[in-house]
PDB file of C-alpha atoms in Angstrom:
ATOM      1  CA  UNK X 136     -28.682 -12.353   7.950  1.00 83.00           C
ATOM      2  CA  UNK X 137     -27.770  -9.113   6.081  1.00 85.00           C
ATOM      3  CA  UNK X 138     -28.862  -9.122   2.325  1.00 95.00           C
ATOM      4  CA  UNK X 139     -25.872  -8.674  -0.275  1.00 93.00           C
ATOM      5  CA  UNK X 140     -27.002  -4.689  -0.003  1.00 93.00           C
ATOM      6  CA  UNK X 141     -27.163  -4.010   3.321  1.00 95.00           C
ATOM      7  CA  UNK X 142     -23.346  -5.640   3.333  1.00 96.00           C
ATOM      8  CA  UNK X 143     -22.683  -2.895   1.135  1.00 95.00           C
ATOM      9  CA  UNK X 144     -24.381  -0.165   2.390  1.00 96.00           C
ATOM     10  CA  UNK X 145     -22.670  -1.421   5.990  1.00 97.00           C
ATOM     11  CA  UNK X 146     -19.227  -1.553   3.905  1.00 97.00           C
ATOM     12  CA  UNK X 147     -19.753   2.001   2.647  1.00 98.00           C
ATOM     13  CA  UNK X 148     -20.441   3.368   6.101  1.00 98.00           C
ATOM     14  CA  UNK X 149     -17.035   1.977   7.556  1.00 98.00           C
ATOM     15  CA  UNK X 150     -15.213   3.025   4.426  1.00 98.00           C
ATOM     16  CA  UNK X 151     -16.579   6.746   5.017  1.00 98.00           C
ATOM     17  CA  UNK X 152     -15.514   6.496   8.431  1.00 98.00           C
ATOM     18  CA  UNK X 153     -12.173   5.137   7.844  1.00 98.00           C
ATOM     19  CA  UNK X 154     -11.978   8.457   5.290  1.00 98.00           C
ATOM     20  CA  UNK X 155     -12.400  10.844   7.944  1.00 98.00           C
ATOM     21  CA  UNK X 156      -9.969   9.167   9.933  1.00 98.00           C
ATOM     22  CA  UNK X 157      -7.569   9.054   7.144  1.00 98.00           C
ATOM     23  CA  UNK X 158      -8.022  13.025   6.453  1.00 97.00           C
ATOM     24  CA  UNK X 159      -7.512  13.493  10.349  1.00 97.00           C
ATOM     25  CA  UNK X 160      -4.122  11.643   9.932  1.00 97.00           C
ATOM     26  CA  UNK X 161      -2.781  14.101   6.965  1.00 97.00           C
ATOM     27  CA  UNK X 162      -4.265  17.025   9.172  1.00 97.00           C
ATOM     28  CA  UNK X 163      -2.644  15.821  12.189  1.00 97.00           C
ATOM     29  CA  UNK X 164       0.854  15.083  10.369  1.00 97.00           C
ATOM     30  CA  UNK X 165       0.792  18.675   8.650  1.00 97.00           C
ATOM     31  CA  UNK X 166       0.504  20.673  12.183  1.00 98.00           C
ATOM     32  CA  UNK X 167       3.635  18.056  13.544  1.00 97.00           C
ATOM     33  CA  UNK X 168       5.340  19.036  10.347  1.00 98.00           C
ATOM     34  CA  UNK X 169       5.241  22.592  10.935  1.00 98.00           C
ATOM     35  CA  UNK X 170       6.707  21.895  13.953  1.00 98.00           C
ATOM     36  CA  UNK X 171       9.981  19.987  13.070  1.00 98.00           C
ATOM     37  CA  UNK X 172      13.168  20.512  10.645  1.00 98.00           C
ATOM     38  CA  UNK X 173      14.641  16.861  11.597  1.00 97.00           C
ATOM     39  CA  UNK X 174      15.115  14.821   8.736  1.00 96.00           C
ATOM     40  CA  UNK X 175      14.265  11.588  10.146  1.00 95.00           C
ATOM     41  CA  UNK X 176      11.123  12.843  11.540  1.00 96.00           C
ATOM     42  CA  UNK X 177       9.634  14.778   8.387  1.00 97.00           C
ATOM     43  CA  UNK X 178      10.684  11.779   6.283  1.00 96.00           C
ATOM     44  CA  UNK X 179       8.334   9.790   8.662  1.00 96.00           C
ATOM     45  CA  UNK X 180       5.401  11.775   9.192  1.00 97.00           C
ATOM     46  CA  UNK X 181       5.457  12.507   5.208  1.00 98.00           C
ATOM     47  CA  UNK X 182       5.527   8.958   4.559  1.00 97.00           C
ATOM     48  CA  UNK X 183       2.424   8.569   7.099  1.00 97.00           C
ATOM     49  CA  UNK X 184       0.597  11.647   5.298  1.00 97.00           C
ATOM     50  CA  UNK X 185       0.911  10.068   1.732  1.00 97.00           C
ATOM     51  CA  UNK X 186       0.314   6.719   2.771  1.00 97.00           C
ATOM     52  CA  UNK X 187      -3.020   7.848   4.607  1.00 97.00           C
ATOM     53  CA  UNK X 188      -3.688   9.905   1.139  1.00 98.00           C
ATOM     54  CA  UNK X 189      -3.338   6.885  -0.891  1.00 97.00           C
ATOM     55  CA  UNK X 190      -5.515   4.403   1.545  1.00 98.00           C
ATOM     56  CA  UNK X 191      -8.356   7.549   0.982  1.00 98.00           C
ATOM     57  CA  UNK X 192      -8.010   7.030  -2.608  1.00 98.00           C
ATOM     58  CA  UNK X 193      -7.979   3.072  -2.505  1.00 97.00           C
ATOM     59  CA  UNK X 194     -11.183   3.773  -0.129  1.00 98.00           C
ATOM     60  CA  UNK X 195     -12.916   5.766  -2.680  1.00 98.00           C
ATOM     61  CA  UNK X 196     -12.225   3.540  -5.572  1.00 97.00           C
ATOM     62  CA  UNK X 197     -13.740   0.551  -3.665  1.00 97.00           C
ATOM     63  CA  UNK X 198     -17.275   2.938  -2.471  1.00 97.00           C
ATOM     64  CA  UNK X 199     -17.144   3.679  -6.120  1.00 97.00           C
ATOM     65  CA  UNK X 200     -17.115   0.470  -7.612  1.00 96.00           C
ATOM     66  CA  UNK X 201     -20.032  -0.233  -5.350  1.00 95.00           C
ATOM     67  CA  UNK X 202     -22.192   3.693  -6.323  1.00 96.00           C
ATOM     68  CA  UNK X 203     -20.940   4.796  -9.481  1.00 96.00           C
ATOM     69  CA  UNK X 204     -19.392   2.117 -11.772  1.00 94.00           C
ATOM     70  CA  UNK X 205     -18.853  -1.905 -10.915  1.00 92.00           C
ATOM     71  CA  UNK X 206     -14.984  -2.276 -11.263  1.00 90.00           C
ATOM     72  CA  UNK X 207     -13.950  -5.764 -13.554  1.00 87.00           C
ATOM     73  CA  UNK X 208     -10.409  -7.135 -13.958  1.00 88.00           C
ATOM     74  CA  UNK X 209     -10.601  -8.702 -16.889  1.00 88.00           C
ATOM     75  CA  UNK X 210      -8.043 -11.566 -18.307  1.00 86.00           C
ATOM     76  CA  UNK X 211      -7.599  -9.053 -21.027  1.00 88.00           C
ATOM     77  CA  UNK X 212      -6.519  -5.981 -18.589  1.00 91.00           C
ATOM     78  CA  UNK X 213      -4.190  -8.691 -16.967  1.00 88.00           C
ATOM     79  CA  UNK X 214      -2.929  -9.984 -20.225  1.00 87.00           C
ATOM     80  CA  UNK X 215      -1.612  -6.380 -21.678  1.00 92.00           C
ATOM     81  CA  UNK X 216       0.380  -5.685 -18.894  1.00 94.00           C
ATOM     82  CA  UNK X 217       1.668  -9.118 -17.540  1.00 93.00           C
ATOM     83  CA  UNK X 218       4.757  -9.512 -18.917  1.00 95.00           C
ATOM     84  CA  UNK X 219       5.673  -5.789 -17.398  1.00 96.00           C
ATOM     85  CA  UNK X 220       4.253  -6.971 -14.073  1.00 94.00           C
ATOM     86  CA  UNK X 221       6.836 -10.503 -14.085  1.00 93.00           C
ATOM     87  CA  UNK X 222       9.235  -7.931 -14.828  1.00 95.00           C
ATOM     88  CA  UNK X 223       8.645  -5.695 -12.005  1.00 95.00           C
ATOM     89  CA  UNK X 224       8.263  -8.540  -9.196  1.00 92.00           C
ATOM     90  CA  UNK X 225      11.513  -9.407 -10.195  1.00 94.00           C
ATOM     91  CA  UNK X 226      13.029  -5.731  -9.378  1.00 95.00           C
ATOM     92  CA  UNK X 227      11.049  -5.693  -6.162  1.00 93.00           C
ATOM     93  CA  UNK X 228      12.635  -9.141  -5.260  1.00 93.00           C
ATOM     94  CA  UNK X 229      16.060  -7.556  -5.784  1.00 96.00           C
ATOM     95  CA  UNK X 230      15.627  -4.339  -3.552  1.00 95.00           C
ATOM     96  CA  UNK X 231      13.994  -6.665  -0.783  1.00 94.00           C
ATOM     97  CA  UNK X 232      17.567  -8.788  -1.325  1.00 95.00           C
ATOM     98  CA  UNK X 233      19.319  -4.952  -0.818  1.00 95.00           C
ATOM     99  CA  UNK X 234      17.670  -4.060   1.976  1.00 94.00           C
ATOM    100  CA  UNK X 235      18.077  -7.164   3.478  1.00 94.00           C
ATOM    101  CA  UNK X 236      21.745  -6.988   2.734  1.00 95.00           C
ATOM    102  CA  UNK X 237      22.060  -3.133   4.089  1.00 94.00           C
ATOM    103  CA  UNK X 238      20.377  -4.309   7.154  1.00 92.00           C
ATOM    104  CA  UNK X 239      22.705  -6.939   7.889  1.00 92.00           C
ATOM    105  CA  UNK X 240      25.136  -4.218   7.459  1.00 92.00           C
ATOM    106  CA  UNK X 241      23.889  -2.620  10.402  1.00 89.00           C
ATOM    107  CA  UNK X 242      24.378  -5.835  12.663  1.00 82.00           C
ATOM    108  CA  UNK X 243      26.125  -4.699  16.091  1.00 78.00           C
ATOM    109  CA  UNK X 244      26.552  -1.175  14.799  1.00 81.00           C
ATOM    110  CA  UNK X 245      24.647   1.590  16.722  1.00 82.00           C
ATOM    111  CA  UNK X 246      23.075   2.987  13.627  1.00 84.00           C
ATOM    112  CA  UNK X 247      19.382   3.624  15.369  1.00 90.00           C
ATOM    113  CA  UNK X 248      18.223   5.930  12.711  1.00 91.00           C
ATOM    114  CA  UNK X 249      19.613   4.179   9.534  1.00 92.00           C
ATOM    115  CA  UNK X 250      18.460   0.882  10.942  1.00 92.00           C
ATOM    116  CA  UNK X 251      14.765   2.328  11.939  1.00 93.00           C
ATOM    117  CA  UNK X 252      15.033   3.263   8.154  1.00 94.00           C
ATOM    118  CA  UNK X 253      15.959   0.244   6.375  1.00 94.00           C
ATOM    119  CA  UNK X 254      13.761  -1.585   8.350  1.00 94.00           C
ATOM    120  CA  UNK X 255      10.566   0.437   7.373  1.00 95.00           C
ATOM    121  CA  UNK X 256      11.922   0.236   3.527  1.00 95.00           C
ATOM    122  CA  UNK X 257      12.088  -3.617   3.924  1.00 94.00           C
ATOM    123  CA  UNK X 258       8.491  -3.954   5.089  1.00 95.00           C
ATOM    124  CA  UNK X 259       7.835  -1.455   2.187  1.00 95.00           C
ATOM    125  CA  UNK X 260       9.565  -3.831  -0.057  1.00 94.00           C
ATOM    126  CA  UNK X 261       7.553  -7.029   1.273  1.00 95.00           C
ATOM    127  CA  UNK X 262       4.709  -5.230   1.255  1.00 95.00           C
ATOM    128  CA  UNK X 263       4.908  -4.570  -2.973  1.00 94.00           C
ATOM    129  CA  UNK X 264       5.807  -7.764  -3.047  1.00 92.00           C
ATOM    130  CA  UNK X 265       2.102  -9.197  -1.443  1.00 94.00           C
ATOM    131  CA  UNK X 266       0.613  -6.968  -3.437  1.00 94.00           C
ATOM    132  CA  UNK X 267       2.077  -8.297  -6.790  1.00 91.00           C
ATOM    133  CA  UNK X 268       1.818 -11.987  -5.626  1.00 90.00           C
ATOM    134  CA  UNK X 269      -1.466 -11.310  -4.848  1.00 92.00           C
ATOM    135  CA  UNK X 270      -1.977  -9.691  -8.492  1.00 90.00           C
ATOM    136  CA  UNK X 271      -0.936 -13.448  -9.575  1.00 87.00           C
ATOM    137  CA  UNK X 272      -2.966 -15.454  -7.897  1.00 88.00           C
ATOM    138  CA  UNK X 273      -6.026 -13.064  -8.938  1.00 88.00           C
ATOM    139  CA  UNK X 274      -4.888 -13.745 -12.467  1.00 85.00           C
ATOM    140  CA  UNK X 275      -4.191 -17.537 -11.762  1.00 85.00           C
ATOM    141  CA  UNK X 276      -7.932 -17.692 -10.523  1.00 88.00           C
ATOM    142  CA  UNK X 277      -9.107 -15.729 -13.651  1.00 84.00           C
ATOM    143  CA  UNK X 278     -10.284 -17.757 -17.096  1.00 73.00           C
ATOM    144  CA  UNK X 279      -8.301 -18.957 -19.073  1.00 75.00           C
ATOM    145  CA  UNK X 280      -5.490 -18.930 -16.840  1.00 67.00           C
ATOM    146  CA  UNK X 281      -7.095 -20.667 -13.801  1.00 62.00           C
TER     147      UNK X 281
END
């Protein structure tokens, strides 16, 4: 069985792969860039290029909190900014209600584009939506609040 740091070394490894992987996505979405004016398909790839950017970032905060400083979420960091955080999960709630009622626009329309669209905003949507639900049960776990 591994000891806790060889997991992390073994962690760090993927994570470094997984970079160079992510930095051969933004390469590889800049040359089909250069190669397209079509709104749709720019919209897409740049979505793809900033999402890889940001998953590089989220990468390197995680090796960092295991190299260069141990990262704490403290009931005090959650507790200065909750009551903006309530606030927000109830604005994401709405636009996942929008998209789900501009989707249902779309029903028996032949709107491939716009519905391809809508579709990736809604998962979008849900997807800040886990993430914030996710931030709750974190602080529900956290003392005092667990």
């Amino acid at each position: 069985m591994a000891t806790s740091k060889e997991m992390q070394e073994n962690l760090i490894e993927v994570l470094k792969r997984w970079q160079k992987i992510e930095n051969g996505s933004m390469s590889s979405t800049s040359k089909v860039l250069e190669k397209t004016d079509h709104p749709v398909l720019r919209m897409v790839l740049e979505i793809i290029q900033r999402d890889s950017q940001l998953h590089y970032n989220l990468q390197q905060l995680i090796i960092d909190s295991m190299t260069v400083k141990p990262v704490a979420l403290t009931p005090d960091d959650v507790a200065a900014i909750w009551d903006g955080i309530e606030a927000h999960l109830q604005l994401e709630r709405k636009t996942l209600e929008l998209a789900e009622e501009a989707l249902g626009n779309l029903k028996g329309k032949h709107l491939t584009a716009q519905n391809y669209l809508l579709r990736y905003l809604m998962e979008d949507e849900k997807k800040h939506n886990f993430m914030l639900d996710a931030l709750e049960q974190v602080k529900k776990d956290m003392y005092p609040y667990g």
